[in-house]
Amino acid sequence: MPFAPLAAALALTLLLTLARLGGTVDSDVAWQLWIGGRIHAGANLYTDIIETNPPLWFWVAVPVDRLADLLHIRVEAALVGVLGVVVALALVATNRLTGYIAARQRGLLLCYAGLALLGAPWMHAGQREQLVLIATLPYAALIAARRRGHRVSVWLAAFIGIGAALGFALKHYFLLVPLALELWLFATAAQRRLLRPETLALAAMAIAYAGALITFDPDFVTRI
């Protein structure tokens, strides 16, 4: 029976997710989830709740809180479940982009990635550094595929760009990641195109985030 790299990595991801479901989260993430719950209940960030961080991390917590309500489970368990799904999607996308790697080596890569993305941040599940790492894996694989001259589905590239934008926008210095990857691609690739589905998705999400911030949480700009 041939070795299935993706299946092995997804099985590992499922085991890690199930093992983590009963645990708790650290104080930073507990605060994030509490704020997400208060926003879900109608509170206004930066007026009813004073916080100095940008709003995206707290906005992300709102659907997690809603999911916990719908399923009648602890919000921490809902967060871990969402993280497991997102890691699985990152692994699926990465597998699609690394088909040029031999099956066994790709299996090792994907399983190690699953451990790094979901196992290593065990007590810090939900921290922004974990989220940006999850977003970076398929984006880096996409840039590597571009460098090798491989054809990539427009929809896959755009999907990866949208997911990566949500991760990179969590902290301003996370933007160094796509910038460094673009410089690497520009310096080493035979064909160089700045306007690609993933870069257009990044730009569109940046504009959408700026618009949402000004529309829904202008106090972050004017007060905080």
mmCIF file of C-alpha atoms in Angstrom:
data_model
loop_
_atom_site.group_PDB
_atom_site.id
_atom_site.type_symbol
_atom_site.label_atom_id
_atom_site.label_comp_id
_atom_site.label_asym_id
_atom_site.label_seq_id
_atom_site.Cartn_x
_atom_site.Cartn_y
_atom_site.Cartn_z
ATOM 1 C CA MET A 1 0.000 0.000 0.000
ATOM 2 C CA PRO A 2 1.573 3.368 -1.016
ATOM 3 C CA PHE A 3 2.417 5.855 1.711
ATOM 4 C CA ALA A 4 -0.072 8.744 1.930
ATOM 5 C CA PRO A 5 1.742 11.841 3.284
ATOM 6 C CA LEU A 6 -1.326 14.013 3.706
ATOM 7 C CA ALA A 7 -3.364 11.286 5.397
ATOM 8 C CA ALA A 8 -0.598 10.725 7.949
ATOM 9 C CA ALA A 9 -0.322 14.443 8.703
ATOM 10 C CA LEU A 10 -4.093 14.869 9.004
ATOM 11 C CA ALA A 11 -4.331 11.859 11.326
ATOM 12 C CA LEU A 12 -1.648 13.400 13.531
ATOM 13 C CA THR A 13 -3.495 16.732 13.485
ATOM 14 C CA LEU A 14 -6.723 15.018 14.534
ATOM 15 C CA LEU A 15 -4.998 13.217 17.410
ATOM 16 C CA LEU A 16 -3.389 16.442 18.641
ATOM 17 C CA THR A 17 -6.713 18.293 18.420
ATOM 18 C CA LEU A 18 -8.589 15.610 20.356
ATOM 19 C CA ALA A 19 -5.858 15.483 23.000
ATOM 20 C CA ARG A 20 -5.981 19.274 23.434
ATOM 21 C CA LEU A 21 -9.773 19.683 23.584
ATOM 22 C CA GLY A 22 -10.032 19.263 27.344
ATOM 23 C CA GLY A 23 -7.311 21.752 28.221
ATOM 24 C CA THR A 24 -7.333 25.431 29.042
ATOM 25 C CA VAL A 25 -5.557 28.442 27.526
ATOM 26 C CA ASP A 26 -3.075 30.999 28.810
ATOM 27 C CA SER A 27 -4.061 34.358 30.265
ATOM 28 C CA ASP A 28 -3.622 36.336 27.026
ATOM 29 C CA VAL A 29 -5.903 34.040 25.040
ATOM 30 C CA ALA A 30 -8.386 33.837 27.918
ATOM 31 C CA TRP A 31 -8.585 37.644 27.775
ATOM 32 C CA GLN A 32 -9.047 37.523 24.008
ATOM 33 C CA LEU A 33 -11.878 34.989 24.335
ATOM 34 C CA TRP A 34 -13.508 36.990 27.133
ATOM 35 C CA ILE A 35 -13.465 40.132 24.986
ATOM 36 C CA GLY A 36 -14.835 38.159 22.031
ATOM 37 C CA GLY A 37 -17.688 37.003 24.246
ATOM 38 C CA ARG A 38 -18.420 40.528 25.417
ATOM 39 C CA ILE A 39 -18.422 41.844 21.835
ATOM 40 C CA HIS A 40 -20.745 38.991 20.903
ATOM 41 C CA ALA A 41 -23.021 40.118 23.749
ATOM 42 C CA GLY A 42 -23.067 43.707 22.454
ATOM 43 C CA ALA A 43 -20.145 45.466 24.160
ATOM 44 C CA ASN A 44 -18.084 48.011 22.257
ATOM 45 C CA LEU A 45 -14.352 47.481 22.077
ATOM 46 C CA TYR A 46 -12.229 50.510 23.116
ATOM 47 C CA THR A 47 -15.185 52.207 24.839
ATOM 48 C CA ASP A 48 -16.797 49.582 27.084
ATOM 49 C CA ILE A 49 -13.543 47.583 27.098
ATOM 50 C CA ILE A 50 -10.204 49.387 27.186
ATOM 51 C CA GLU A 51 -7.545 47.541 25.195
ATOM 52 C CA THR A 52 -4.429 48.766 23.386
ATOM 53 C CA ASN A 53 -4.094 45.997 20.777
ATOM 54 C CA PRO A 54 -5.596 46.271 17.274
ATOM 55 C CA PRO A 55 -9.059 44.723 16.950
ATOM 56 C CA LEU A 56 -8.497 41.831 14.530
ATOM 57 C CA TRP A 57 -7.431 39.306 17.185
ATOM 58 C CA PHE A 58 -10.585 40.083 19.181
ATOM 59 C CA TRP A 59 -12.823 40.005 16.120
ATOM 60 C CA VAL A 60 -11.517 36.516 15.419
ATOM 61 C CA ALA A 61 -12.712 35.454 18.872
ATOM 62 C CA VAL A 62 -16.314 36.486 18.187
ATOM 63 C CA PRO A 63 -17.221 33.611 15.792
ATOM 64 C CA VAL A 64 -15.382 31.214 18.123
ATOM 65 C CA ASP A 65 -17.609 32.369 20.981
ATOM 66 C CA ARG A 66 -20.654 32.016 18.734
ATOM 67 C CA LEU A 67 -19.611 28.486 17.765
ATOM 68 C CA ALA A 68 -19.219 27.547 21.432
ATOM 69 C CA ASP A 69 -22.756 28.806 22.105
ATOM 70 C CA LEU A 70 -24.212 26.887 19.176
ATOM 71 C CA LEU A 71 -22.516 23.625 20.168
ATOM 72 C CA HIS A 72 -22.966 24.163 23.923
ATOM 73 C CA ILE A 73 -19.273 23.580 24.601
ATOM 74 C CA ARG A 74 -16.510 25.478 26.385
ATOM 75 C CA VAL A 75 -15.145 28.347 24.343
ATOM 76 C CA GLU A 76 -11.607 26.980 24.846
ATOM 77 C CA ALA A 77 -12.650 23.694 23.237
ATOM 78 C CA ALA A 78 -14.241 25.583 20.347
ATOM 79 C CA LEU A 79 -10.984 27.494 19.828
ATOM 80 C CA VAL A 80 -8.926 24.281 19.764
ATOM 81 C CA GLY A 81 -11.351 22.717 17.295
ATOM 82 C CA VAL A 82 -11.129 25.733 15.003
ATOM 83 C CA LEU A 83 -7.330 25.660 15.222
ATOM 84 C CA GLY A 84 -7.345 21.984 14.271
ATOM 85 C CA VAL A 85 -9.461 22.688 11.191
ATOM 86 C CA VAL A 86 -7.292 25.630 10.144
ATOM 87 C CA VAL A 87 -4.094 23.601 10.556
ATOM 88 C CA ALA A 88 -5.638 20.797 8.475
ATOM 89 C CA LEU A 89 -6.477 23.287 5.703
ATOM 90 C CA ALA A 90 -2.914 24.663 5.818
ATOM 91 C CA LEU A 91 -1.536 21.131 5.464
ATOM 92 C CA VAL A 92 -3.867 20.322 2.564
ATOM 93 C CA ALA A 93 -2.787 23.474 0.719
ATOM 94 C CA THR A 94 0.892 22.824 1.448
ATOM 95 C CA ASN A 95 0.565 19.250 0.195
ATOM 96 C CA ARG A 96 -0.961 20.507 -3.053
ATOM 97 C CA LEU A 97 1.989 22.841 -3.576
ATOM 98 C CA THR A 98 4.789 20.409 -2.699
ATOM 99 C CA GLY A 99 3.927 17.501 -4.958
ATOM 100 C CA TYR A 100 7.426 17.690 -6.431
ATOM 101 C CA ILE A 101 8.822 16.363 -3.119
ATOM 102 C CA ALA A 102 9.027 12.560 -2.790
ATOM 103 C CA ALA A 103 6.166 11.024 -0.799
ATOM 104 C CA ARG A 104 8.146 9.955 2.277
ATOM 105 C CA GLN A 105 10.009 13.262 2.547
ATOM 106 C CA ARG A 106 6.749 15.150 2.039
ATOM 107 C CA GLY A 107 5.131 13.047 4.753
ATOM 108 C CA LEU A 108 7.919 13.956 7.168
ATOM 109 C CA LEU A 109 7.564 17.618 6.230
ATOM 110 C CA LEU A 110 3.788 17.657 6.717
ATOM 111 C CA CYS A 111 3.873 15.686 9.994
ATOM 112 C CA TYR A 112 6.604 17.935 11.364
ATOM 113 C CA ALA A 113 4.529 20.940 10.278
ATOM 114 C CA GLY A 114 1.501 19.538 12.104
ATOM 115 C CA LEU A 115 3.564 19.134 15.263
ATOM 116 C CA ALA A 116 5.005 22.641 14.940
ATOM 117 C CA LEU A 117 1.672 24.305 14.213
ATOM 118 C CA LEU A 118 -0.517 22.478 16.720
ATOM 119 C CA GLY A 119 1.684 20.574 19.155
ATOM 120 C CA ALA A 120 4.487 23.016 19.935
ATOM 121 C CA PRO A 121 2.190 25.904 21.075
ATOM 122 C CA TRP A 122 0.365 23.498 23.437
ATOM 123 C CA MET A 123 -0.051 25.850 26.397
ATOM 124 C CA HIS A 124 -0.235 28.923 24.150
ATOM 125 C CA ALA A 125 -2.961 27.771 21.759
ATOM 126 C CA GLY A 126 -4.576 30.730 20.012
ATOM 127 C CA GLN A 127 -1.684 33.146 20.425
ATOM 128 C CA ARG A 128 -1.081 35.406 17.453
ATOM 129 C CA GLU A 129 2.345 33.875 16.809
ATOM 130 C CA GLN A 130 0.710 30.480 16.311
ATOM 131 C CA LEU A 131 -1.885 31.953 13.961
ATOM 132 C CA VAL A 132 0.694 33.696 11.788
ATOM 133 C CA LEU A 133 2.797 30.522 11.639
ATOM 134 C CA ILE A 134 -0.233 28.563 10.404
ATOM 135 C CA ALA A 135 -0.864 31.224 7.772
ATOM 136 C CA THR A 136 2.789 31.369 6.729
ATOM 137 C CA LEU A 137 3.281 27.656 5.958
ATOM 138 C CA PRO A 138 1.115 27.444 2.800
ATOM 139 C CA TYR A 139 2.120 30.957 1.745
ATOM 140 C CA ALA A 140 5.806 30.030 1.896
ATOM 141 C CA ALA A 141 5.056 26.811 -0.020
ATOM 142 C CA LEU A 142 3.249 28.902 -2.635
ATOM 143 C CA ILE A 143 6.204 31.265 -3.030
ATOM 144 C CA ALA A 144 8.531 28.258 -3.341
ATOM 145 C CA ALA A 145 6.307 26.839 -6.079
ATOM 146 C CA ARG A 146 6.381 30.198 -7.872
ATOM 147 C CA ARG A 147 10.162 30.217 -7.667
ATOM 148 C CA ARG A 148 10.301 26.785 -9.318
ATOM 149 C CA GLY A 149 8.013 28.001 -12.106
ATOM 150 C CA HIS A 150 5.113 25.665 -11.244
ATOM 151 C CA ARG A 151 1.588 26.472 -12.348
ATOM 152 C CA VAL A 152 -0.693 27.175 -9.402
ATOM 153 C CA SER A 153 -4.487 27.367 -9.425
ATOM 154 C CA VAL A 154 -5.704 30.970 -9.254
ATOM 155 C CA TRP A 155 -8.292 30.009 -6.653
ATOM 156 C CA LEU A 156 -5.785 28.155 -4.485
ATOM 157 C CA ALA A 157 -3.373 31.091 -4.601
ATOM 158 C CA ALA A 158 -6.136 33.571 -3.745
ATOM 159 C CA PHE A 159 -7.402 31.372 -0.890
ATOM 160 C CA ILE A 160 -3.886 31.133 0.543
ATOM 161 C CA GLY A 161 -3.423 34.896 0.162
ATOM 162 C CA ILE A 162 -6.638 35.611 2.078
ATOM 163 C CA GLY A 163 -5.669 33.267 4.902
ATOM 164 C CA ALA A 164 -2.148 34.665 5.033
ATOM 165 C CA ALA A 165 -3.456 38.239 5.152
ATOM 166 C CA LEU A 166 -5.502 37.446 8.257
ATOM 167 C CA GLY A 167 -2.378 36.130 9.947
ATOM 168 C CA PHE A 168 0.016 38.858 8.827
ATOM 169 C CA ALA A 169 -2.410 41.604 9.902
ATOM 170 C CA LEU A 170 -2.435 40.479 13.552
ATOM 171 C CA LYS A 171 0.790 42.384 14.356
ATOM 172 C CA HIS A 172 2.489 45.031 12.247
ATOM 173 C CA TYR A 173 5.901 43.342 12.264
ATOM 174 C CA PHE A 174 4.391 40.111 10.890
ATOM 175 C CA LEU A 175 4.369 41.965 7.550
ATOM 176 C CA LEU A 176 8.113 41.284 7.388
ATOM 177 C CA VAL A 177 7.233 37.688 6.441
ATOM 178 C CA PRO A 178 5.587 38.379 3.039
ATOM 179 C CA LEU A 179 8.091 41.162 2.382
ATOM 180 C CA ALA A 180 11.051 38.811 2.932
ATOM 181 C CA LEU A 181 9.458 36.100 0.803
ATOM 182 C CA GLU A 182 8.799 38.572 -2.012
ATOM 183 C CA LEU A 183 12.422 39.760 -1.886
ATOM 184 C CA TRP A 184 13.600 36.144 -2.017
ATOM 185 C CA LEU A 185 11.330 35.414 -4.971
ATOM 186 C CA PHE A 186 12.429 38.560 -6.788
ATOM 187 C CA ALA A 187 16.104 37.750 -6.225
ATOM 188 C CA THR A 188 15.965 34.096 -7.285
ATOM 189 C CA ALA A 189 13.058 33.477 -9.678
ATOM 190 C CA ALA A 190 13.468 33.496 -13.437
ATOM 191 C CA GLN A 191 10.075 35.194 -13.902
ATOM 192 C CA ARG A 192 9.041 38.018 -11.598
ATOM 193 C CA ARG A 193 5.458 39.271 -11.346
ATOM 194 C CA LEU A 194 4.355 41.461 -8.476
ATOM 195 C CA LEU A 195 0.662 41.274 -9.363
ATOM 196 C CA ARG A 196 -0.359 37.696 -8.630
ATOM 197 C CA PRO A 197 -3.565 36.255 -7.090
ATOM 198 C CA GLU A 198 -1.970 35.962 -3.633
ATOM 199 C CA THR A 199 -0.534 39.501 -3.620
ATOM 200 C CA LEU A 200 -3.821 40.925 -4.887
ATOM 201 C CA ALA A 201 -5.624 39.020 -2.124
ATOM 202 C CA LEU A 202 -3.201 40.456 0.438
ATOM 203 C CA ALA A 203 -3.817 43.984 -0.837
ATOM 204 C CA ALA A 204 -7.601 43.522 -0.945
ATOM 205 C CA MET A 205 -7.683 42.169 2.611
ATOM 206 C CA ALA A 206 -5.492 45.038 3.832
ATOM 207 C CA ILE A 207 -7.908 47.564 2.332
ATOM 208 C CA ALA A 208 -10.906 45.675 3.755
ATOM 209 C CA TYR A 209 -9.320 45.557 7.225
ATOM 210 C CA ALA A 210 -8.549 49.270 7.164
ATOM 211 C CA GLY A 211 -12.113 50.013 6.104
ATOM 212 C CA ALA A 212 -13.582 47.731 8.765
ATOM 213 C CA LEU A 213 -11.391 49.267 11.460
ATOM 214 C CA ILE A 214 -12.476 52.795 10.577
ATOM 215 C CA THR A 215 -16.120 51.730 10.266
ATOM 216 C CA PHE A 216 -16.536 49.487 13.310
ATOM 217 C CA ASP A 217 -13.784 50.520 15.731
ATOM 218 C CA PRO A 218 -12.704 54.098 14.911
ATOM 219 C CA ASP A 219 -11.882 54.634 18.598
ATOM 220 C CA PHE A 220 -8.748 52.541 18.115
ATOM 221 C CA VAL A 221 -7.435 55.233 15.747
ATOM 222 C CA THR A 222 -8.802 58.304 17.511
ATOM 223 C CA ARG A 223 -8.436 57.321 21.186
ATOM 224 C CA ILE A 224 -6.124 54.353 21.614
#
